[in-house]
Coordinates of C-alpha atoms in Angstrom, one line a residue:
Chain A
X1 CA 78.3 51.2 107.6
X2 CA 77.4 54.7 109.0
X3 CA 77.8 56.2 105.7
X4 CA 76.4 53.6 103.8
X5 CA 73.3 54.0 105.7
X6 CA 73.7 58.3 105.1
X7 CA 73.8 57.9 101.6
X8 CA 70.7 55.8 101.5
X9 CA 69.2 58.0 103.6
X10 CA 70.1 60.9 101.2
X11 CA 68.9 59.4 98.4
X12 CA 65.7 58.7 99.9
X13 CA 65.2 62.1 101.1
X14 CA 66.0 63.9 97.9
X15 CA 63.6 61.8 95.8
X16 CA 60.5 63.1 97.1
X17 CA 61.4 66.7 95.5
X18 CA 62.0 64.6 92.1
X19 CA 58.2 62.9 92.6
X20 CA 56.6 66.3 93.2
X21 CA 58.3 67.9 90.1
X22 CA 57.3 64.7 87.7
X23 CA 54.3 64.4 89.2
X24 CA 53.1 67.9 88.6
X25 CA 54.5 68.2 85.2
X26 CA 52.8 65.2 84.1
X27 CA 49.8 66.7 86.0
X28 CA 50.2 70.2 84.6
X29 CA 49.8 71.5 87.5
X30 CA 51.7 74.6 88.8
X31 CA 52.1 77.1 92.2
X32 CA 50.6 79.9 90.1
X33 CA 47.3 78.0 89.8
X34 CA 44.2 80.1 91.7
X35 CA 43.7 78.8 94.9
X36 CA 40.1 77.4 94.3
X37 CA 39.3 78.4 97.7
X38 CA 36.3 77.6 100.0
X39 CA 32.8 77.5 97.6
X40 CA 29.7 75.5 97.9
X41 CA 31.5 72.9 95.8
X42 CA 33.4 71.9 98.9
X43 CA 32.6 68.7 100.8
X44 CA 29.7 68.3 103.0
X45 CA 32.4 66.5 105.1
Chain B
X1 CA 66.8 80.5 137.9
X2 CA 68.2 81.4 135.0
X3 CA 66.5 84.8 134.2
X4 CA 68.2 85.6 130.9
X5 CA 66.8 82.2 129.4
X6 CA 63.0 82.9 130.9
X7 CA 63.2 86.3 129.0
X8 CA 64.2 84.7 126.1
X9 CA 61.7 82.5 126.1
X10 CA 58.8 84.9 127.3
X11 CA 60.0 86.9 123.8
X12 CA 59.4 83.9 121.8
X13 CA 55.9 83.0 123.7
X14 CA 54.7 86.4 123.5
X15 CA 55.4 86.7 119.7
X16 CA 53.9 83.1 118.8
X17 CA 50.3 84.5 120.9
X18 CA 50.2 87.8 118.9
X19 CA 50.3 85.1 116.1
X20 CA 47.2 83.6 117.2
X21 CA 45.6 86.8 118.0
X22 CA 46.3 88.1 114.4
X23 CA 44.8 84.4 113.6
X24 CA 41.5 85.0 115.4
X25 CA 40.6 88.0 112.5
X26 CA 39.5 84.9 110.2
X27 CA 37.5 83.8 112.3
X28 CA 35.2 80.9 110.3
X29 CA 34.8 77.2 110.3
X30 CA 37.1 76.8 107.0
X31 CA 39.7 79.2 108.2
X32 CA 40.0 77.4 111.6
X33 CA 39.8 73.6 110.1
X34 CA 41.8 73.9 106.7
X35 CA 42.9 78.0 106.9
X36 CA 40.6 78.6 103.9
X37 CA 42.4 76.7 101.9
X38 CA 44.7 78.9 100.4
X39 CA 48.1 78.0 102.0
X40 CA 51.0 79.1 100.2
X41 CA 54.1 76.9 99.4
X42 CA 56.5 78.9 101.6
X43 CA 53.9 78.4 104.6
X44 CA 53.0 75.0 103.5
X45 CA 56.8 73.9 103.6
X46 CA 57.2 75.7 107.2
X47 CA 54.3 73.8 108.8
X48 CA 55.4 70.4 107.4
X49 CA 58.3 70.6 108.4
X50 CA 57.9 72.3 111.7
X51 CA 55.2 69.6 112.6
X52 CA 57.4 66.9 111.6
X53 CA 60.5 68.0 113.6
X54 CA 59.5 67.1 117.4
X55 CA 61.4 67.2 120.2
X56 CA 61.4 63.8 120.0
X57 CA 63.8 64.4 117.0
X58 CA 66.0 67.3 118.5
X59 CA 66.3 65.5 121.7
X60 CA 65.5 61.7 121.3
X61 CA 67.7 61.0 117.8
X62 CA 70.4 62.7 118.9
X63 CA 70.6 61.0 122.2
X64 CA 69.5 57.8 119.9
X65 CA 72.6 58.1 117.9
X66 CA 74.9 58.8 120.9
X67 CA 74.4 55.6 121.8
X68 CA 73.6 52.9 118.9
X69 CA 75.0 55.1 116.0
X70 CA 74.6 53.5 112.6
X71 CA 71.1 51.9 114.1
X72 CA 69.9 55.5 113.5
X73 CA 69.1 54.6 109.9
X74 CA 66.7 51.6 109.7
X75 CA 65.5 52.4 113.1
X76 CA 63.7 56.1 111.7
X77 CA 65.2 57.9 109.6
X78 CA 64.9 55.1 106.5
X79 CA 61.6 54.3 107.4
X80 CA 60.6 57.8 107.5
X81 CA 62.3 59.1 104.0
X82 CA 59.9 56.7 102.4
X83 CA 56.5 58.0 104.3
X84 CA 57.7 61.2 102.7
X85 CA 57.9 59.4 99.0
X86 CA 54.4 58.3 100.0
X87 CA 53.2 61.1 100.7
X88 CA 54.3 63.4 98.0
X89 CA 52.6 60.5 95.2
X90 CA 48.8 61.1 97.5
X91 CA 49.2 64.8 98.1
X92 CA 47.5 65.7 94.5
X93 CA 44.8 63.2 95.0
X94 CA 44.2 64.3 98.2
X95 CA 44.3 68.1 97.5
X96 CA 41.7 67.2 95.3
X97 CA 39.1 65.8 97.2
X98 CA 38.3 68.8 98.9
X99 CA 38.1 67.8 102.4
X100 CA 38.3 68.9 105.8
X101 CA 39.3 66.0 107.9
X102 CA 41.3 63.1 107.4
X103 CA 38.2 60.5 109.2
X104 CA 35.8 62.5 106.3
X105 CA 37.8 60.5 103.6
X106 CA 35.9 56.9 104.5
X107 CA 33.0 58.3 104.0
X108 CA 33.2 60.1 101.2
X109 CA 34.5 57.6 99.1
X110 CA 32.6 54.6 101.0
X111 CA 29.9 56.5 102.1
X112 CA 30.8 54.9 105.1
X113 CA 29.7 57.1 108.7
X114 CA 30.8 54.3 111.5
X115 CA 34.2 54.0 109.6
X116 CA 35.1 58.0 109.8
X117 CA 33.8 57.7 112.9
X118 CA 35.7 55.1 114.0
X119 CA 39.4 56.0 112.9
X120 CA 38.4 59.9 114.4
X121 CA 38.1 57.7 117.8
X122 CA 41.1 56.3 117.2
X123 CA 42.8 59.8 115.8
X124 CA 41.8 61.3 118.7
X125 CA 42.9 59.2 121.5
X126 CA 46.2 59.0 120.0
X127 CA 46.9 62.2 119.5
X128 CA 45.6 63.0 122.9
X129 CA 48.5 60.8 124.4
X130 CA 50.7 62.4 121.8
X131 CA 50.1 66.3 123.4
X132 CA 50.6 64.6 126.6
X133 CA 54.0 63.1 126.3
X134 CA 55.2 65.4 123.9
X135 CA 54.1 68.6 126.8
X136 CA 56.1 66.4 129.5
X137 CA 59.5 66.0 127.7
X138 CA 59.3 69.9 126.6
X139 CA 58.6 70.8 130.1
X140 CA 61.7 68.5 131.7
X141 CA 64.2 70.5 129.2
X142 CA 62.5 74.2 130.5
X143 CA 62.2 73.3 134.1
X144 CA 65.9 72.2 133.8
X145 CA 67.5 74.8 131.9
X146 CA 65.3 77.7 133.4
X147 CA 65.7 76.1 136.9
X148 CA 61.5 76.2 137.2
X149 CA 59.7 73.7 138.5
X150 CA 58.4 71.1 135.9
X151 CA 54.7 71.6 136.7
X152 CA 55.0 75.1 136.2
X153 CA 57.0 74.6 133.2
X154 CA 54.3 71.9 131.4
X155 CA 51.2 74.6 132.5
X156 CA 53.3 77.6 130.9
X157 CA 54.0 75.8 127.6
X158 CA 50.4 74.0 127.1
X159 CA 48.8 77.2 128.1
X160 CA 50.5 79.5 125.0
X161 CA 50.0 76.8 122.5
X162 CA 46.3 76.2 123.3
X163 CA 45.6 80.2 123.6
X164 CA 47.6 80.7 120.2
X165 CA 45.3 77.5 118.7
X166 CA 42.0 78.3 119.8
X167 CA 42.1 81.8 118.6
X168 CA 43.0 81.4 115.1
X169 CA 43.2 77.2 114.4
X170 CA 45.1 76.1 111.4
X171 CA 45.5 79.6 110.4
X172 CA 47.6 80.6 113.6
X173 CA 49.1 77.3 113.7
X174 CA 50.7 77.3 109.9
X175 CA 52.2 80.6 110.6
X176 CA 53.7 79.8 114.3
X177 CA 55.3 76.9 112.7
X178 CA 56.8 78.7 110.4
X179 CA 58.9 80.9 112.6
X180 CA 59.1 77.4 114.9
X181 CA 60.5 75.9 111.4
X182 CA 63.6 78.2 111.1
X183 CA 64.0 78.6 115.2
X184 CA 64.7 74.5 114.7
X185 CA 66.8 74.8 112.2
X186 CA 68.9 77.6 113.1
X187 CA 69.2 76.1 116.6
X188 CA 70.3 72.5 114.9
X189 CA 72.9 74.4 112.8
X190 CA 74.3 76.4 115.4
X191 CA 75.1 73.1 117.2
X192 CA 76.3 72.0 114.4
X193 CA 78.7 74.3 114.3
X194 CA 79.8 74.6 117.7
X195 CA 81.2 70.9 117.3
X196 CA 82.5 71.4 114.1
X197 CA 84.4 73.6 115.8
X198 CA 85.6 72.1 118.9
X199 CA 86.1 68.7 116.6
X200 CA 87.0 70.0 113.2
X201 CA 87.3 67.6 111.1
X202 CA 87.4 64.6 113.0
X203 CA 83.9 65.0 113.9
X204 CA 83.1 63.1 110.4
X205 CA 85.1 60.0 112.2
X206 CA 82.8 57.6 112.8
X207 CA 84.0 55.8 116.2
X208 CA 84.0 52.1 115.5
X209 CA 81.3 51.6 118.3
X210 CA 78.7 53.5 116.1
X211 CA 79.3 51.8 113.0
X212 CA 77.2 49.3 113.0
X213 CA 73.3 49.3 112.2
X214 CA 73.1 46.1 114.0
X215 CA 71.9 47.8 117.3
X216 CA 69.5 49.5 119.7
X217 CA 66.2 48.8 118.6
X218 CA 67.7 46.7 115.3
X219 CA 69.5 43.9 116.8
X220 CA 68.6 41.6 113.5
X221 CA 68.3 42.3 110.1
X222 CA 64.1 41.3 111.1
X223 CA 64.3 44.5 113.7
X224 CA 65.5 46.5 111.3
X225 CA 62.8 45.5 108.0
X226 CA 60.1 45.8 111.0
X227 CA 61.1 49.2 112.1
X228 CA 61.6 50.6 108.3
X229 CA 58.0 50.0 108.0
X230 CA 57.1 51.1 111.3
X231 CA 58.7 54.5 110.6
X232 CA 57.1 54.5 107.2
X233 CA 53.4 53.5 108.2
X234 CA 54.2 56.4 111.2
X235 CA 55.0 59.0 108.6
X236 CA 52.7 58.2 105.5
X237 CA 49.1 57.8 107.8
X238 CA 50.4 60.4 110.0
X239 CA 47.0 62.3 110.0
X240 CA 48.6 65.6 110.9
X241 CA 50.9 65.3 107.5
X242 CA 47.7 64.4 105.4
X243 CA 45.2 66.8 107.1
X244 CA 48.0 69.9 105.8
X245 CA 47.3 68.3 102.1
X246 CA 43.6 69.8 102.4
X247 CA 44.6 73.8 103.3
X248 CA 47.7 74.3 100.3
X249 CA 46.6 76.6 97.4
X250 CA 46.6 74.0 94.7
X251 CA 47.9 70.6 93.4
X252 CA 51.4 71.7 93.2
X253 CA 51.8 73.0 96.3
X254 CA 50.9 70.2 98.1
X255 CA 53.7 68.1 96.4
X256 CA 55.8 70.7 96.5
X257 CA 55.4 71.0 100.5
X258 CA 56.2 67.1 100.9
X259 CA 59.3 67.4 98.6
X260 CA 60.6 71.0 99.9
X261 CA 59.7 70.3 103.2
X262 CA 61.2 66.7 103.1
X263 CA 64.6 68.4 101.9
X264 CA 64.7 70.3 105.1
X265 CA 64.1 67.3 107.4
X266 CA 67.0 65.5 105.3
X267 CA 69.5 68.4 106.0
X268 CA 68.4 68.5 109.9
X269 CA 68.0 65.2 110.2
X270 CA 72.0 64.9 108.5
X271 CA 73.3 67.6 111.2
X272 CA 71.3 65.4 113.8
X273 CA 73.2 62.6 113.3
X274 CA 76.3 63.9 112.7
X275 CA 75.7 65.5 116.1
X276 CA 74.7 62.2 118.0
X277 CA 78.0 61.0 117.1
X278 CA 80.1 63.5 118.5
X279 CA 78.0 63.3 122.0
X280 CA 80.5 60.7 123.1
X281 CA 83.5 63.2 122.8
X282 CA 82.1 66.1 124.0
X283 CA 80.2 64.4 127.1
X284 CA 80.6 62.5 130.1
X285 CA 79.2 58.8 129.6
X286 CA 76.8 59.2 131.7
X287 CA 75.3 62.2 129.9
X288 CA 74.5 60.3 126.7
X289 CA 70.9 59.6 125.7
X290 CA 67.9 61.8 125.8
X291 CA 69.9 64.4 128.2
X292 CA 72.9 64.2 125.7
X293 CA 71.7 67.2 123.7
X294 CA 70.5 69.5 126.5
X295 CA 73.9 69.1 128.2
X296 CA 76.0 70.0 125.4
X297 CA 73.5 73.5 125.6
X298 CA 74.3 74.0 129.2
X299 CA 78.2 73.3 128.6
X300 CA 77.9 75.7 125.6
X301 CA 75.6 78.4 127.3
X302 CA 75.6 81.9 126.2
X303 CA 73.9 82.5 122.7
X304 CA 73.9 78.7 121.8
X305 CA 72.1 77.6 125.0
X306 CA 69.6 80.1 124.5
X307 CA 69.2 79.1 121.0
X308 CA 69.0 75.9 121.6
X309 CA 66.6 75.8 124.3
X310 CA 64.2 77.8 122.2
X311 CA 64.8 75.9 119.4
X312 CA 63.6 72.8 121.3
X313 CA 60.4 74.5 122.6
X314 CA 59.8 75.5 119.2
X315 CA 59.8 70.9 118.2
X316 CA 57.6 70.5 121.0
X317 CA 55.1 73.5 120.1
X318 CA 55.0 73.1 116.6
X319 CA 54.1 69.2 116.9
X320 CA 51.6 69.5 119.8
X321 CA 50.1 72.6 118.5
X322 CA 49.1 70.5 115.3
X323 CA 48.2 67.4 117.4
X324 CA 45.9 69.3 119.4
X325 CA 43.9 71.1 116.6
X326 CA 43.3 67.9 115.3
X327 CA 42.0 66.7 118.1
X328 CA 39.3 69.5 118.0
X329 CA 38.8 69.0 114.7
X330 CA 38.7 65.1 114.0
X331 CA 36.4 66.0 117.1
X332 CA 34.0 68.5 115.4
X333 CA 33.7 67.6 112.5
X334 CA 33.8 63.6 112.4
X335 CA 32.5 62.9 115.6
X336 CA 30.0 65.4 116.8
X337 CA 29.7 66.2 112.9
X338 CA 28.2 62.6 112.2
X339 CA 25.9 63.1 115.0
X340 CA 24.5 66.2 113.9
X341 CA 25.4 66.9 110.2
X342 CA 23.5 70.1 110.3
X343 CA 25.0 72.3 112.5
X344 CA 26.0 75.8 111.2
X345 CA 29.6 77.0 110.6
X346 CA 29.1 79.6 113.1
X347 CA 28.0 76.2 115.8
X348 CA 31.0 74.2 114.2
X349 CA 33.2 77.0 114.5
X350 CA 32.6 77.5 117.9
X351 CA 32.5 73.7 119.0
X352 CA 35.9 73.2 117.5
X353 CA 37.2 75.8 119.6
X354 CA 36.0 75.0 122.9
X355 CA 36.7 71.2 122.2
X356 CA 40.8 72.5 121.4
X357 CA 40.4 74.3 124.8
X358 CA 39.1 71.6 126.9
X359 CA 41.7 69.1 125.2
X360 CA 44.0 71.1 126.3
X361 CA 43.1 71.7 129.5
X362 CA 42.6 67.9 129.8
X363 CA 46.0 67.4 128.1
X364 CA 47.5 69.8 130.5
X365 CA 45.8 68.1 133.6
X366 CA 47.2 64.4 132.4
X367 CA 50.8 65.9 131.6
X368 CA 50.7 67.3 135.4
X369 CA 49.4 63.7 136.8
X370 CA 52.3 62.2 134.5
X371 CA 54.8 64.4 136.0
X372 CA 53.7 63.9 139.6
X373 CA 52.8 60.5 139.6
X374 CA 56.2 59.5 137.5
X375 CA 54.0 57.4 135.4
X376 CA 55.5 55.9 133.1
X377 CA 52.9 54.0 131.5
X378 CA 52.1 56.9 129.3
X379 CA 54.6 56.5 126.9
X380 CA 53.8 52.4 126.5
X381 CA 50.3 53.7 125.9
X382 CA 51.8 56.3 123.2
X383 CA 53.5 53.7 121.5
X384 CA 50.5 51.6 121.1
X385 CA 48.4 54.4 120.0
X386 CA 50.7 55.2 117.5
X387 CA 51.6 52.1 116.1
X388 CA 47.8 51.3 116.2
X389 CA 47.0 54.3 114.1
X390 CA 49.7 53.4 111.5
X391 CA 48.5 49.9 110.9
X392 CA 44.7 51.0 111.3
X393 CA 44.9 53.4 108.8
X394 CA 47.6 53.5 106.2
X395 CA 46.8 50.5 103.7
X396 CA 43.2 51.4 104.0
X397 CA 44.0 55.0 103.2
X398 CA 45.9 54.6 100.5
X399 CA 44.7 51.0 98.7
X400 CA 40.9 53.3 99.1
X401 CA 42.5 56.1 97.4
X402 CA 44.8 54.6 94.7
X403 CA 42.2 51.5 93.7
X404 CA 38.6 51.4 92.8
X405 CA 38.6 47.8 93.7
X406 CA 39.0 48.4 97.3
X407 CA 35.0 47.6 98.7
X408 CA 33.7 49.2 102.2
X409 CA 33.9 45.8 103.5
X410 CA 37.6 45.3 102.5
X411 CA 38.5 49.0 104.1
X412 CA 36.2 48.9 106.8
X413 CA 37.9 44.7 107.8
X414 CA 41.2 46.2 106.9
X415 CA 40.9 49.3 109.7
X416 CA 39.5 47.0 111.9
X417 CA 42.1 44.2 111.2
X418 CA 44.9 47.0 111.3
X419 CA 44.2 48.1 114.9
X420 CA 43.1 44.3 116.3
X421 CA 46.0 42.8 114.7
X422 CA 48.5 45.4 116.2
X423 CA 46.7 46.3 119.4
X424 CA 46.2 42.5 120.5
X425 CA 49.4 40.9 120.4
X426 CA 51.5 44.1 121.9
X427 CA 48.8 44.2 124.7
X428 CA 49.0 40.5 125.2
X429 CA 52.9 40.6 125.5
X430 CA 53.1 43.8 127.5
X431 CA 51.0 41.8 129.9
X432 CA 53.6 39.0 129.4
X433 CA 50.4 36.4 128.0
X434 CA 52.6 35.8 125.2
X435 CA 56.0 35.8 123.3
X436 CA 55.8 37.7 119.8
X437 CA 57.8 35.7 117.3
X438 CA 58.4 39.1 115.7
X439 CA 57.7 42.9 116.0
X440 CA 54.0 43.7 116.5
X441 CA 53.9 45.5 113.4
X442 CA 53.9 42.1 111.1
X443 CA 50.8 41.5 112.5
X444 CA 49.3 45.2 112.6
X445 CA 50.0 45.0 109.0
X446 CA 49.5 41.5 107.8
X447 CA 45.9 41.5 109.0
X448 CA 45.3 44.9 107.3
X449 CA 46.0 43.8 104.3
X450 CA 44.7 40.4 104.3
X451 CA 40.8 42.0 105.3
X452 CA 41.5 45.0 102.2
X453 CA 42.1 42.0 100.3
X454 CA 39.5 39.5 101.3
X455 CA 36.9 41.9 102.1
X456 CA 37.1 43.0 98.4
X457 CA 37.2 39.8 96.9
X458 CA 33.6 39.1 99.2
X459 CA 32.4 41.8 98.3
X460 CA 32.8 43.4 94.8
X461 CA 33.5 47.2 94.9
X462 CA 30.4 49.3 92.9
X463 CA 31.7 53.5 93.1
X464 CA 29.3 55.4 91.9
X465 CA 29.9 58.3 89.3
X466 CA 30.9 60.5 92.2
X467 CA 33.4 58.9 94.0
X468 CA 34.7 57.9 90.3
X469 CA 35.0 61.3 89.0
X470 CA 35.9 62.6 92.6
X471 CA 38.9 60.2 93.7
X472 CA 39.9 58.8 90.0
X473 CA 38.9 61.6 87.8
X474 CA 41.9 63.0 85.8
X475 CA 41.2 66.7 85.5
X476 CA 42.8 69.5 87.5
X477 CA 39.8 71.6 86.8
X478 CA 38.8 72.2 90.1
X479 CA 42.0 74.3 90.4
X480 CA 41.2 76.1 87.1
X481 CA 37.7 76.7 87.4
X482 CA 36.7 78.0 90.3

């Protein structure tokens, strides 16, 4: 059961990666984007 | 005393506070609360992960799976790969809200002040156990492989990582825990390797003892569903993994942090418990546990034991550092902030740093009491805390941020019912008033959920065009236009 449970495990760990790349392609979004950094839009909060 | 290990670890001490000196040059509100906002992916990924690896991890799963093997899985490392899966599918909407505290989220989208006030409360106190307990286990492995004593050990560590923190906030802390980050890992792989090679081979053989997940903490298949969302709730309303959502760069670096960073954790946490299950053969029975890991560093010595000691220093620094910035923060800004909404950023900035340093101090003065006094009850008190955050503010969090028809009555009944419904019963049967039929956790999270869903059936949700265009608007353009 010890490697049942890795393999689980390792399939759970890898599909985060998956999410972010779907995620952002569906998005369009991309590390190259300008940082928007801190401007008066920002939150109050 | 060892004097080659204190020299060691004065190096790494003394290069982690010219860090935080180096911090101190960006020296505003922003840069100390959410480091500007302009965290790259490589940093991002560092302080994730670095954050997330504790010594709890190094030392606790290891020891863990020295002694209930296959129980490793459902028990935290299941429950945790799916808090990251969570996590990566909020990061974008979260990047995007622009905020600066986890607590600030209720009232932006509720407009709700007593409910960001209330889960700071709760934020804080927990994560003011958290330094506590997390200072006293990385003091017992320095006093005993330096050969200090441990109240000398606890003041040395809490006061480097306070100095470091108060000078430059989340932009010291990121870029500590990334030189933490690869001091973990190379210390995990390097004993990783040392039992490869003593073992070879046979360290993959899984001794029939360990096989079974059916122990430890999951002695039924109820233990183990309970503990799988315990492990989840503790990662995915973590507020130290949310709060790094608000300083990445963009969008895609936030994902990218959950999903690079969670990679990492899946490789160490891998080596971990390939490492808990060679304890048995490479120590004494009577070594296994918690002290399983620190032993095999003192057998090894040399390089190794060096490596690994400061590898475990770095788990404890890199988690407490976070925990106690957001104490000063959640602090600041949601406590003192709702009091006085219009303080300056030069007043903020400067409360937020002398609220870090007394919570340290305090931290650091409860750590000592713990160590003298041998008391355990901290850790019980931990455990509630934690589990009380978790139920108190993940299906809130994320129902408020995924639906429009969550109402402020069905968030505010559901943080409320989260923390009762969790707090209550474990108090009650700590006290022995009752017998829980099953893990506290049922009920933490039962209740939650039943007040999101009542609550917003009494009381119909009405979002305004703000809070529709801020938390369900479809654009990226706040990335691309500013």
């Amino acid at each position: 059961m010890f490697w049942v449970g890795m393999i689980i495990f390792a399939i759970l760990a890898v599909s985060p990666i998956f999410a972010a790349v779907l995620l952002n392609k569906k998005d369009g979004a991309h590390l190259s984007q300008p940082s928007p950094g801190v401007s008066m839009n920002d939150s109050e909060h | 005393m060892n004097t080659g290990y204190l020299v060691v670890i004065l190096i790494y001490f003394l290069v982690v506070l010219l860090i935080g000196l180096w911090g101190a040059k960006r020296a505003s509100y922003n840069a100390y609360t959410v480091a500007d906002r302009d965290v790259s992916l490589p940093l991002s990924v560092g302080t994730f992960f670095a954050t997330y690896i504790s010594s709890a991890t190094v030392i606790g799963f290891i020891g863990y799976t020295s002694l209930s093997g296959a129980s490793i899985f459902p028990t935290y490392f299941w429950g945790f790969a799916l808090g990251w899966l969570a996590l990566t599918l909020i990061a974008g909407r979260m990047r995007k809200l622009r905020l600066r505290s986890v607590p600030s989220f209720f009232e932006a989208r509720f407009g709700s002040k007593g409910l960001r006030v209330f889960t700071a409360i709760v934020t804080v106190v927990a994560f003011a156990f958290s330094v506590m307990t997390q200072l006293v286990a990385g003091s017992l492995v320095l006093s005993v492989v330096i050969g200090v004593s441990q109240t000398f050990s606890v003041i040395l560590l809490a006061t480097v990582l306070t100095v470091y923190t108060v000078l430059g906030g989340l932009v010291s802390v990121v870029r500590t825990d990334l030189i933490q980050a690869g001091l973990i890992v190379l210390a995990v792989a390097a004993a990783f390797i040392v039992a490869l090679t003593q073992h070879g081979i046979s360290a993959f053989n899984i001794p029939e003892n360990l096989q079974t997940m059916l122990q430890g903490n999951t002695p039924t298949v109820s233990d183990m569903v309970a503990m799988v969302i315990v492990g989840f709730g503790g990662v995915a309303a973590q507020p130290y993994y949310l709060h790094r959502f608000f300083s990445t760069r963009n969008v895609a670096t936030a994902r990218y942090m959950v999903g690079v960073g969670a990679l990492l954790a899946g490789v160490v946490y891998f080596l971990i418990a390939i490492l808990g299950v060679i304890m048995p053969r490479s120590l004494d029975a009577e070594h296994l546990g918690d002290s399983a890991i620190i032993q095999f560093g003192l057998q090894a010595g040399g390089f190794l034991g060096a490596l690994l000691l400061v590898g475990i220093i770095c788990a404890v620094q890199s988690t407490v550092d976070s925990a106690l910035h957001l104490v000063g923060v959640n602090t600041t800004n949601d406590i003192v902030g709702a009091a006085k909404p219009t303080l300056s950023d030069r007043q903020q900035h400067t409360i937020a740093r002398t609220v870090t340093a007394v919570m340290g101090v305090l931290c650091t003065v409860g750590a000592v009491t713990f160590i003298i006094t041998d008391a355990g009850f901290i850790t019980v008190l931990l455990d509630i805390w934690l589990g009380t955050l978790s139920s108190a503010l993940l299906i809130p969090l994320y129902f408020s941020a995924l639906f429009k028809w969550v109402s402020k009555l069905g968030a505010g009944l559901s943080t409320v019912g989260g923390f009762f419904g969790y707090f209550i019963p474990l108090a009650a049967s700590q006290m022995g008033l009752l017998e829980l039929p099953f893990h506290q956790i049922y009920f933490g999270f039962g209740f939650s959920a039943i007040g999101i869903i009542v609550g917003s059936l009494v009381s119909r949700a009405d979002p305004n065009d703000e809070v529709r265009a801020r938390f369900f608007g479809k654009d990226e353009a706040e990335n691309v236009q500013q």
